[in-house]
Structures are given as C-alpha cells and as structure tokens.
XYZ file of C-alpha atoms in Angstrom:
430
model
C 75.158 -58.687 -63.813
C 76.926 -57.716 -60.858
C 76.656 -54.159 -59.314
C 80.172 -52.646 -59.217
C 80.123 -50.294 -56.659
C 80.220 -52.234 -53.021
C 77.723 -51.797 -50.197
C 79.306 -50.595 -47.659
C 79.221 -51.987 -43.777
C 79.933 -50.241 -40.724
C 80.744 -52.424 -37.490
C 80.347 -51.158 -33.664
C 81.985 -53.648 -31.940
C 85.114 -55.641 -32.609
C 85.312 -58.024 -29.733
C 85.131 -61.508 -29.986
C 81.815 -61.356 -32.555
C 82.805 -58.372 -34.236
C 86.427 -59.620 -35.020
C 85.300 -62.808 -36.630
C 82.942 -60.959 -38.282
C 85.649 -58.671 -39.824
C 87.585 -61.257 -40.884
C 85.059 -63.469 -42.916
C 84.115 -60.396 -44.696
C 87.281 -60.180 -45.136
C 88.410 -64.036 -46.516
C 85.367 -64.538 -48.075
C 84.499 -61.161 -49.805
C 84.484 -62.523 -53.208
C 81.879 -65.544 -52.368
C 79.724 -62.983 -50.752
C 80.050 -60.789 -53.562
C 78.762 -63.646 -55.545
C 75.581 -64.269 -53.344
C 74.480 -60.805 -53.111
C 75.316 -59.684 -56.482
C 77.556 -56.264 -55.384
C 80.948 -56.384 -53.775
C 80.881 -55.745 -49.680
C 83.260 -53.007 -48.469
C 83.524 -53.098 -44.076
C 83.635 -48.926 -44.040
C 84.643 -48.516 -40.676
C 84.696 -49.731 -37.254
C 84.151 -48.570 -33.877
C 85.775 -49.502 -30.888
C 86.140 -48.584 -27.442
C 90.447 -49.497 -27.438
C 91.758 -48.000 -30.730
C 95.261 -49.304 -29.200
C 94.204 -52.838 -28.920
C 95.549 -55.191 -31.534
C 93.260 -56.286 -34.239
C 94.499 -59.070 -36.681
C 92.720 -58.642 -40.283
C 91.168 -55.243 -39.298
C 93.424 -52.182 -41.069
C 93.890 -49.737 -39.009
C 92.943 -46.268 -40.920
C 89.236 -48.325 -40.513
C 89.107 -47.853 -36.725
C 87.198 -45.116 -34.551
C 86.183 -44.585 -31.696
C 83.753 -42.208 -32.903
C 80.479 -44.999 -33.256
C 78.244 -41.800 -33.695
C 80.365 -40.205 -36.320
C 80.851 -43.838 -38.476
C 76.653 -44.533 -38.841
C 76.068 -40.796 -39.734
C 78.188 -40.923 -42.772
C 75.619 -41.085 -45.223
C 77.172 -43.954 -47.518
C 76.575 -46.606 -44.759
C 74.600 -49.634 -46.231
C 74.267 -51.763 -43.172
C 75.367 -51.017 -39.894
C 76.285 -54.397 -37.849
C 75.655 -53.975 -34.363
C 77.536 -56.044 -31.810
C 78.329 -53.695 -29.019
C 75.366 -55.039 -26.943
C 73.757 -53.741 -24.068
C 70.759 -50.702 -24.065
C 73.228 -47.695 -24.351
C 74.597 -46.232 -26.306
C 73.469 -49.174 -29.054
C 69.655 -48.308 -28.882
C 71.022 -44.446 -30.160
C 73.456 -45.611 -32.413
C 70.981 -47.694 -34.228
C 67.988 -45.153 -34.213
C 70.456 -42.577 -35.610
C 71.566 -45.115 -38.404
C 68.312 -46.235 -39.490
C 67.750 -41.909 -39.685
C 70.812 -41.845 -41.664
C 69.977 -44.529 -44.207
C 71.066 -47.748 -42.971
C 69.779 -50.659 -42.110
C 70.678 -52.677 -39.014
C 71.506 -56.029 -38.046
C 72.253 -56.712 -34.268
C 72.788 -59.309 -32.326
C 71.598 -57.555 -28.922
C 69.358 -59.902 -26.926
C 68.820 -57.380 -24.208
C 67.685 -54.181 -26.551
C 65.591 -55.927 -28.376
C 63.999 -58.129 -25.674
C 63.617 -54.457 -23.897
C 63.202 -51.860 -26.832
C 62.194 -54.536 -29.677
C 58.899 -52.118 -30.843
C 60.519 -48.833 -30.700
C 63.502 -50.292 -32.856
C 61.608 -51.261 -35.862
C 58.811 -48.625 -35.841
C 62.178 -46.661 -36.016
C 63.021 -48.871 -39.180
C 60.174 -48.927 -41.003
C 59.400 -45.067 -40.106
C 62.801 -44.565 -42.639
C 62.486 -47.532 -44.719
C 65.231 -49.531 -43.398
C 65.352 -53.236 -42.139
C 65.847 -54.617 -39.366
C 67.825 -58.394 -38.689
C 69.038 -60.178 -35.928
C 69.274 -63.955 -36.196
C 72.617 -64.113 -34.157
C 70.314 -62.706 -30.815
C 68.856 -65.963 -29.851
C 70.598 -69.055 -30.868
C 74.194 -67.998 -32.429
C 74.807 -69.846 -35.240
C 71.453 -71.452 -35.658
C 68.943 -70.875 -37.977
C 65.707 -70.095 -35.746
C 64.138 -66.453 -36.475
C 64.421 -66.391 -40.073
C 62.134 -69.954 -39.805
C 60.274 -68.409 -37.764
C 59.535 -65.210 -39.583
C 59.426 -66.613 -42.849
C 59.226 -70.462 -43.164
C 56.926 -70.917 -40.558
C 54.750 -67.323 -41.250
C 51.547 -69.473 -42.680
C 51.508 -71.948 -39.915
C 49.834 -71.572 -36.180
C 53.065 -72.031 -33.683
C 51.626 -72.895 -30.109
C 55.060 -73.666 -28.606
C 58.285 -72.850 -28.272
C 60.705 -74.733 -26.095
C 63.949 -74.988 -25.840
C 68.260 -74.627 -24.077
C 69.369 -71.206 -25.528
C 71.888 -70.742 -23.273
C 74.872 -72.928 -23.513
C 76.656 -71.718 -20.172
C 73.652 -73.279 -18.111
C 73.449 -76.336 -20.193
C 77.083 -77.245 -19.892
C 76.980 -77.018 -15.965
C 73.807 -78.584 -15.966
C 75.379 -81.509 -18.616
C 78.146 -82.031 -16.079
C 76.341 -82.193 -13.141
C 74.276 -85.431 -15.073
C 77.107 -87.006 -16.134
C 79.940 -86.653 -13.645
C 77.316 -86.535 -10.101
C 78.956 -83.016 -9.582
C 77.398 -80.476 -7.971
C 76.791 -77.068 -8.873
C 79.965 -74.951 -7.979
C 82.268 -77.708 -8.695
C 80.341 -77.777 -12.330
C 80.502 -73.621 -13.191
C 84.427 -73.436 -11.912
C 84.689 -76.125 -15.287
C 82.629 -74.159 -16.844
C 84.777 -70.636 -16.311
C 87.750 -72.941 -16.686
C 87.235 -73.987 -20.146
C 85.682 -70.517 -20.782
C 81.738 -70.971 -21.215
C 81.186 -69.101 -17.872
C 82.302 -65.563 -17.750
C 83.799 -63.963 -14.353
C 80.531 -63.185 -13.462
C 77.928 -65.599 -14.427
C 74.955 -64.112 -12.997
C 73.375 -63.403 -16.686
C 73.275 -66.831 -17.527
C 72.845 -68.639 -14.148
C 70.088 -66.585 -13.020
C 68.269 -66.745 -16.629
C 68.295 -62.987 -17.697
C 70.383 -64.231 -20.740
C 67.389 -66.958 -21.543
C 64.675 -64.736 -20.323
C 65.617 -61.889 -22.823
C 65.827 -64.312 -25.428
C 62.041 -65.973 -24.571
C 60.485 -62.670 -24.721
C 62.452 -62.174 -28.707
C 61.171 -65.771 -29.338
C 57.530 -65.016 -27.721
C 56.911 -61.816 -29.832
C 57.763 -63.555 -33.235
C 56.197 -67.154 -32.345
C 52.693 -65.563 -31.069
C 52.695 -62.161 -33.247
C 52.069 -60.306 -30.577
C 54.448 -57.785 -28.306
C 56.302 -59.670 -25.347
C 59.069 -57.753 -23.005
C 61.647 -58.695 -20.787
C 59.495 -57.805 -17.998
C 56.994 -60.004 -19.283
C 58.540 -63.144 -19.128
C 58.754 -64.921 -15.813
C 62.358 -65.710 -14.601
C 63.741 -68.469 -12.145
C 67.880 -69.062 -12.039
C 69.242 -72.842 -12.018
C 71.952 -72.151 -9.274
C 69.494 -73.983 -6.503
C 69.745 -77.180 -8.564
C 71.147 -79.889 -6.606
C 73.073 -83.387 -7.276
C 70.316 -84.873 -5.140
C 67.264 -83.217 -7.720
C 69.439 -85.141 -10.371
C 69.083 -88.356 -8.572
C 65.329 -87.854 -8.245
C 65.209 -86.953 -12.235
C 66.831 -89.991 -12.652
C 64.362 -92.360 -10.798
C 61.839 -90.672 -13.155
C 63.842 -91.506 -16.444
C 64.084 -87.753 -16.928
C 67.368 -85.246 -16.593
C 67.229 -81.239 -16.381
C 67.368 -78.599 -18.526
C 67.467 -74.873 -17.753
C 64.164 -74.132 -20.462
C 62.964 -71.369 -22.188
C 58.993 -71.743 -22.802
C 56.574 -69.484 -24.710
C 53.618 -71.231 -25.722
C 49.773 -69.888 -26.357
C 46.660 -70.819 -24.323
C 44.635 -73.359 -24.657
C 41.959 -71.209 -25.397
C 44.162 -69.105 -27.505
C 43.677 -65.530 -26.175
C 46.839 -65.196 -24.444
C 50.541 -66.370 -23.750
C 52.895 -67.409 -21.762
C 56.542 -66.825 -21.689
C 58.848 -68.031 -18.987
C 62.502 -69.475 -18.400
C 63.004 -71.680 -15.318
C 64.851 -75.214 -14.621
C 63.038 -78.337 -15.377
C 62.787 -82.205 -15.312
C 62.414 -83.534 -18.821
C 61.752 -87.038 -19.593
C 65.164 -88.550 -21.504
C 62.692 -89.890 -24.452
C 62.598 -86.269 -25.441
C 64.613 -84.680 -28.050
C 65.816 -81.489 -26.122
C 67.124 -84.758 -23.143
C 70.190 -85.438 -25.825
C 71.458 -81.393 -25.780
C 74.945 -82.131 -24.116
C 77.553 -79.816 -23.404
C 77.228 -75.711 -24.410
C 74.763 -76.493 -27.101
C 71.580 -74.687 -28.055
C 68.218 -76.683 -29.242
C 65.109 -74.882 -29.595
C 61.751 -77.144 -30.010
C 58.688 -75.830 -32.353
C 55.113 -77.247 -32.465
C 53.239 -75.903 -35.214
C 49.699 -76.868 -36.152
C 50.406 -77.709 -39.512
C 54.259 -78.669 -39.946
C 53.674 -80.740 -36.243
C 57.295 -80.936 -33.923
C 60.468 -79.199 -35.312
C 63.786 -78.893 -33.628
C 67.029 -76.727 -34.145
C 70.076 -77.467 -33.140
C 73.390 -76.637 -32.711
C 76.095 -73.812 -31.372
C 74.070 -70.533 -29.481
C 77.515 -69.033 -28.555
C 80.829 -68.166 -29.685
C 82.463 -65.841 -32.151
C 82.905 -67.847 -35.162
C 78.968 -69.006 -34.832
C 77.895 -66.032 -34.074
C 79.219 -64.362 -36.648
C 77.865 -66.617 -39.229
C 74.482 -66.212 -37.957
C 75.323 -62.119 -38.385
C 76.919 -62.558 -41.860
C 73.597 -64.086 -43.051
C 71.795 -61.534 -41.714
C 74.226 -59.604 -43.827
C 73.470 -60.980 -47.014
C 70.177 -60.751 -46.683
C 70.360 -57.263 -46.062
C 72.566 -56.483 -48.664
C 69.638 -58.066 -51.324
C 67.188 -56.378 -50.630
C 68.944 -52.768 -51.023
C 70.191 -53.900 -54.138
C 66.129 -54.557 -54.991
C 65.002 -51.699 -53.166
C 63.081 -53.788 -50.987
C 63.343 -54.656 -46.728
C 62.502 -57.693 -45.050
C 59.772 -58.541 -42.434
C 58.582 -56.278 -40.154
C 57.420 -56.086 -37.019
C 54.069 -58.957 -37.069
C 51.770 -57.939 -33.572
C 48.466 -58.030 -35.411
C 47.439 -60.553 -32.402
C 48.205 -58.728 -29.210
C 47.635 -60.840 -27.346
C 48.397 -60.720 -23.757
C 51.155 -61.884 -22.112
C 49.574 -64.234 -18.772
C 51.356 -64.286 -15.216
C 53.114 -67.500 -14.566
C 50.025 -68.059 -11.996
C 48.276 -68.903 -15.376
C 50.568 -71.751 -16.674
C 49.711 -75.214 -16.086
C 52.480 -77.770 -16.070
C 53.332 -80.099 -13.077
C 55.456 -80.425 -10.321
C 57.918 -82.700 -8.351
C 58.045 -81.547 -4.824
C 60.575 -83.163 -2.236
C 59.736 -82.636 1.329
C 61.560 -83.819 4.668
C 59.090 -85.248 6.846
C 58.386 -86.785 10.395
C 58.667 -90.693 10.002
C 55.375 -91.407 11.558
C 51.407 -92.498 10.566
C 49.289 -90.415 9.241
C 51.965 -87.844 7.980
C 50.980 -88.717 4.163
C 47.459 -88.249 4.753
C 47.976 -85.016 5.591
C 49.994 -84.180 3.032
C 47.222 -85.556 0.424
C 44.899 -83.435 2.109
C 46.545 -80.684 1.750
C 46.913 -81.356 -2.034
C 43.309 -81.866 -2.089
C 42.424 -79.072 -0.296
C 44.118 -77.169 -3.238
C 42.886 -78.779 -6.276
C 46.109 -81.012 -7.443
C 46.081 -84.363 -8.069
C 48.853 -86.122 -7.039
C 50.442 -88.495 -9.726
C 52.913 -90.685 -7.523
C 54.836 -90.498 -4.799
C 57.506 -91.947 -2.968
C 58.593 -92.556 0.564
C 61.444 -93.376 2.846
C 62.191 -93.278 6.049
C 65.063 -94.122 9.141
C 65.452 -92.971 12.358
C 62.338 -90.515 13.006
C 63.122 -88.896 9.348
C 61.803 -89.298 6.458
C 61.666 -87.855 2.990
C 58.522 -87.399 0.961
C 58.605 -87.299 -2.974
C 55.555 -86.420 -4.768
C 54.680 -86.126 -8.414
C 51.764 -84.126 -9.434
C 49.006 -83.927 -12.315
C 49.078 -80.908 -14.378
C 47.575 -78.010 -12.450
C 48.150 -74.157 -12.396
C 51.138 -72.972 -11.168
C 49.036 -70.761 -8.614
C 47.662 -73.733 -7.236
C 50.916 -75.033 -6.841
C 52.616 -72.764 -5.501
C 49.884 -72.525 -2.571
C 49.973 -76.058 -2.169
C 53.618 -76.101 -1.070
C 53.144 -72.494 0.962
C 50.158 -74.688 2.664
C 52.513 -77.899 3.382
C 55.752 -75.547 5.057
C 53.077 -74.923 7.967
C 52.192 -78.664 8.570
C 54.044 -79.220 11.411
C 55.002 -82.360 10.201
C 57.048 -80.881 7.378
C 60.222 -80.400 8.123
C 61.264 -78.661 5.021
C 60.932 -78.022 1.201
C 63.896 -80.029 -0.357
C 63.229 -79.084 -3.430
C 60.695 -78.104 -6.378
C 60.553 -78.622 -9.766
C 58.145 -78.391 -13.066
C 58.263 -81.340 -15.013
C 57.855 -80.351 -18.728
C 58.151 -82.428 -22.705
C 55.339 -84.933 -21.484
C-alpha cells in the first residue's frame, strides 16, 4: 500500500542539473511515486537569481534563503547541486542536523571533506548518496558500494572527464592540435570559458580520490592523488602513439599494491594500446574500467556530463533515498576498515615513452642506454632518425618506478648530447 503523505525534497541549486532535476520530478512524479511507494513533493528551492526564469519550477517554491529551506524540519532529502566547498559543506551538515538526508553531486567536497560529511550523517542517522559525482549518468558507485562489496577490486581505470576526452578524440581523428581542438570544444559547449578544471585534471583528480576511497576501503583526498594536466599533449605524441598501435587518454588510476598494503591514486595523460576497451571512448564520453579478483574486467560506459544525465544519476540517488526512510533504514556508510595508505606517485610502476632530440652522431645511443642502465630501467624498444646533424631518439621502456624514471630523464637533459625532452609519456592497459 502506498504511503499518502509525500516525502518531501528540497533542491540548492537550479542551474543546468538542478533544473532538469526539477522537471523530471516534476513529469514523472507519478512513476516515482510508484517505485518508492509514497508520492515525492520538491518543497523548495534555493537559488542565487530569484529573478531568473525557471520553466517547470513555480515560483512561490523559490528562495534564496538555502539555510532557511534545509532547516525546516519536514525536509526528507535535501538534493545538493550547488557545488563547490562553501557554503554546500554547511548547508549539508546543517540538513543532516535537521533530519535530512543528502544526495550531492559535489566532486570537490567530497573528494576534500568526504569523512567529515558522513560521520556527520551517520552521527544523526541520515544517508548519504552521490552517484551523479563521478560519472553523470552512469551507474559506477552504487556497483561499487554494493554489487561489487564481496569482491577484492585492485583497479580502477578509466576517462571521467568528457571535456578532456573530446579534445583529446579530436586531436586523434582530425591531426589537430591542442588549441585548435578545445576552441571546438568551447564551441560546441563541452569546454567552459575557463577550462583549467578539466584540462589541468582537478575535475578527474577529485573524482580518483571519490573512486580510490570506495574501490580500496580506505580514506583517499584530493591532496592525495597525484595530478598532471593534458594541455602539453602534442599532434606529434599522437603520431608516436600511433606507430605503437596505441592512442591517448587523459586517465584516472587508483589501483592497490602488489603487495597489498597501500594505494595509489593518480590522474595524468597516457598512451593506451587501441586493443583496449577504454581506446574506443570517442567524443565527451565517460568509461571507467574495474578489475576485481573474483568478477575479473568490468567496464562502464556512457555520458559523465550534462544536465539531463546528471540528473538521472541524482534522481536515482533519490529513490533510493526515499526507500529507505519509508523503512526506517539508510544506505552504506562510510567503508575505511583498510586504511591503507595512500603511496607517492614515486611508488607506481608503469612505463614510459620518452622522445628526445639528439646529436646525429656515434655513440650518442650508447650513452643514452647507459644512462638507463645506470638507473635501473630496461629499455623495451627504441627508435631512431636522423638528417642534417639532428636527430630524434624514441625510447620505450619496461615497467619500472616512476622515481626511477623520472631520474632517468633528469639524468639524460645533462648529456650534452641531448638536445631536449620532446616529450614523456606513461604507457598504461598492457
């Protein structure tokens, strides 16, 4: 039998997330009626603009007092799509003191705040949700949280930001190079004004840490999670990915140690080889690859961005929500039985593809493999050409950790002759 009296919803935010999400609760109120089991009333929502138009959302629901709206009392859920630390971390504290649960979609808070926020929800009882912070519209904490909570997950991998992939996408398929690829990008709207966020991998790197502390149990932070932009990628680096049957991919990675008593968590452009799943991701799209002991290689795919996929991912959280008030029940917690540490990228062994300008003469790659030697990294290939007194040096190396890498290349800008560091890149998905 179905509850009459509705849960009610408050909304802090009605931009381009919040609005869709107004208006599905809107056109679809009696479906979700039907999944929760009790009607769903949106109670109020707060806004920055009050004068700005808002199609679907009546107008005696609007406020600009946010504080006011989640200290009612009567709030069921408070939907949180406001974003940034301020003033969303107080606004959902107070809420959760006030009797609501919360579902966000605020990458940065909870990559930042994440333990604070739900020892603040389960100190009142309340739940916390927020699917729509990682991969929009796909389905990839509740699996993780749930579905995938008896399995071991060693690694996660995968494009959760669809602003990088797109430029990244166009500069494979068209030979375009970077600027001429984002000014599409902001032209079609996938790039905002400023695209630092998403160039330079804070957008990714808040969402690793989110995927880290769920994957590993354990407690990950922004801070923890080692960030490199993709706006040095050239057209050139594509040609080399190419000669290697591989493209690249802006990743995120959080996998566990070897020896399994710590983690890693970092975001950072890559060469993948185009026999791998995450190769295919065209366009804005999102795909996020799991290994699991047990259930092996998974992969989800599909929109991270956007209102109307965001919001669904949001509305589901919703649901969910609304269920277990109606059973007097909350979700999953907080899981950081492990904590385990989080390593420096020093730790991480992967390889690399290193493209140096050299003097066309003997002897010059014997120095070079000495200096690889010196350091302990094998060298897989490598590849050489030369004209005119210049030449250009591509080598390939064995796994090895990133420490050692890094002082491999610090050791080869001294040989004098090196002329330069063309490029570097990790090749990962082997």
């Amino acid at each position: 039998m179905m509850r009459t009296r509705p849960l009610k919803v408050a909304l802090l935010g009605c931009g381009v997330v919040g609005s869709e999400v107004a208006r599905i609760m809107t056109t679809h109120a009696d479906d979700l009626a039907a999944r929760i089991g009790a009607p769903v009333e949106l109670a109020g929502v707060a806004v920055r603009r009050p004068d700005k138009v808002r199609g679907g959302v009546p107008a005696d629901l609007i406020t600009t007092d946010a504080t006011a709206l989640v200290k009612r009392g009567d709030i069921d859920v408070v939907v949180e799509v406001i974003g940034g630390i301020e003033p969303a971390r107080t606004l959902i504290t107070t809420a959760f003191e006030h009797g609501a649960s919360v579902v966000s979609a605020n990458k940065a808070l909870l990559a930042q705040d994440g333990a604070s926020l739900y020892a603040a929800a389960e100190q009142h009882g309340q739940d916390l949700y927020y699917e729509a912070a990682v991969a929009g519209a796909i389905p990839l904490i509740r699996p993780l949280r749930e579905s995938l909570a008896g399995d071991k997950i060693n690694r996660v991998m995968g494009i959760v930001n669809g602003t990088t992939n797109f430029i990244l996408d166009k500069m494979d398929t068209s030979g375009a190079g970077y600027s001429e690829a984002l000014d599409e990008a902001t032209a079609l709207g996938y790039a905002e004004a400023d695209p630092t966020a998403d160039v330079e991998g804070f957008d990714a790197a808040a969402k690793a840490a989110i995927l880290a502390g769920i994957a590993f149990h354990t407690r990950a932070r922004l801070d923890d999670v080692h960030r490199e932009g993709m706006t040095e990628v050239t057209a050139a680096d594509f040609a080399s990915a190419k000669q290697m049957g591989c493209t690249i991919k802006l990743l995120a990675i959080c996998e566990r140690a070897a020896d399994g008593e710590s983690v890693t968590a970092r975001v950072h452009p890559a060469m993948i080889p185009l026999s791998h799943p995450l190769a295919s991701v065209r366009e804005a799209y999102n795909a996020v690859f799991v290994e699991a002991e047990a259930a092996g290689r998974l992969m989800f795919y599909g929109p991270g961005a956007g209102g109307s996929p965001t919001a669904s991912a949001v509305l589901g959280d919703v649901v969910a929500v609304c269920r277990n008030r109606l059973n007097e029940a909350t979700g999953p917690g907080e899981s950081a039985y492990t904590q385990l540490p989080v390593s420096p990228m020093g730790d991480v062994v992967t390889r690399y593809h290193i493209s140096l300008d050299v003097a066309d003469k003997p002897g010059v790659l014997a120095q070079v493999a000495t200096v690889f030697a010196e350091h302990g990294v094998s060298i897989d290939t490598v590849r050489q050409q030369g004209k005119d007194g210049e030449a250009s040096l591509v080598v390939v190396t064995h796994r090895a950790p990133d420490a050692a890498l890094s002082g491999t290349v610090e050791a080869l800008r001294k040989l004098d002759t090196v002329r330069g560091v063309a490029s570097i890149m990790r090749v990962e998905g082997e």
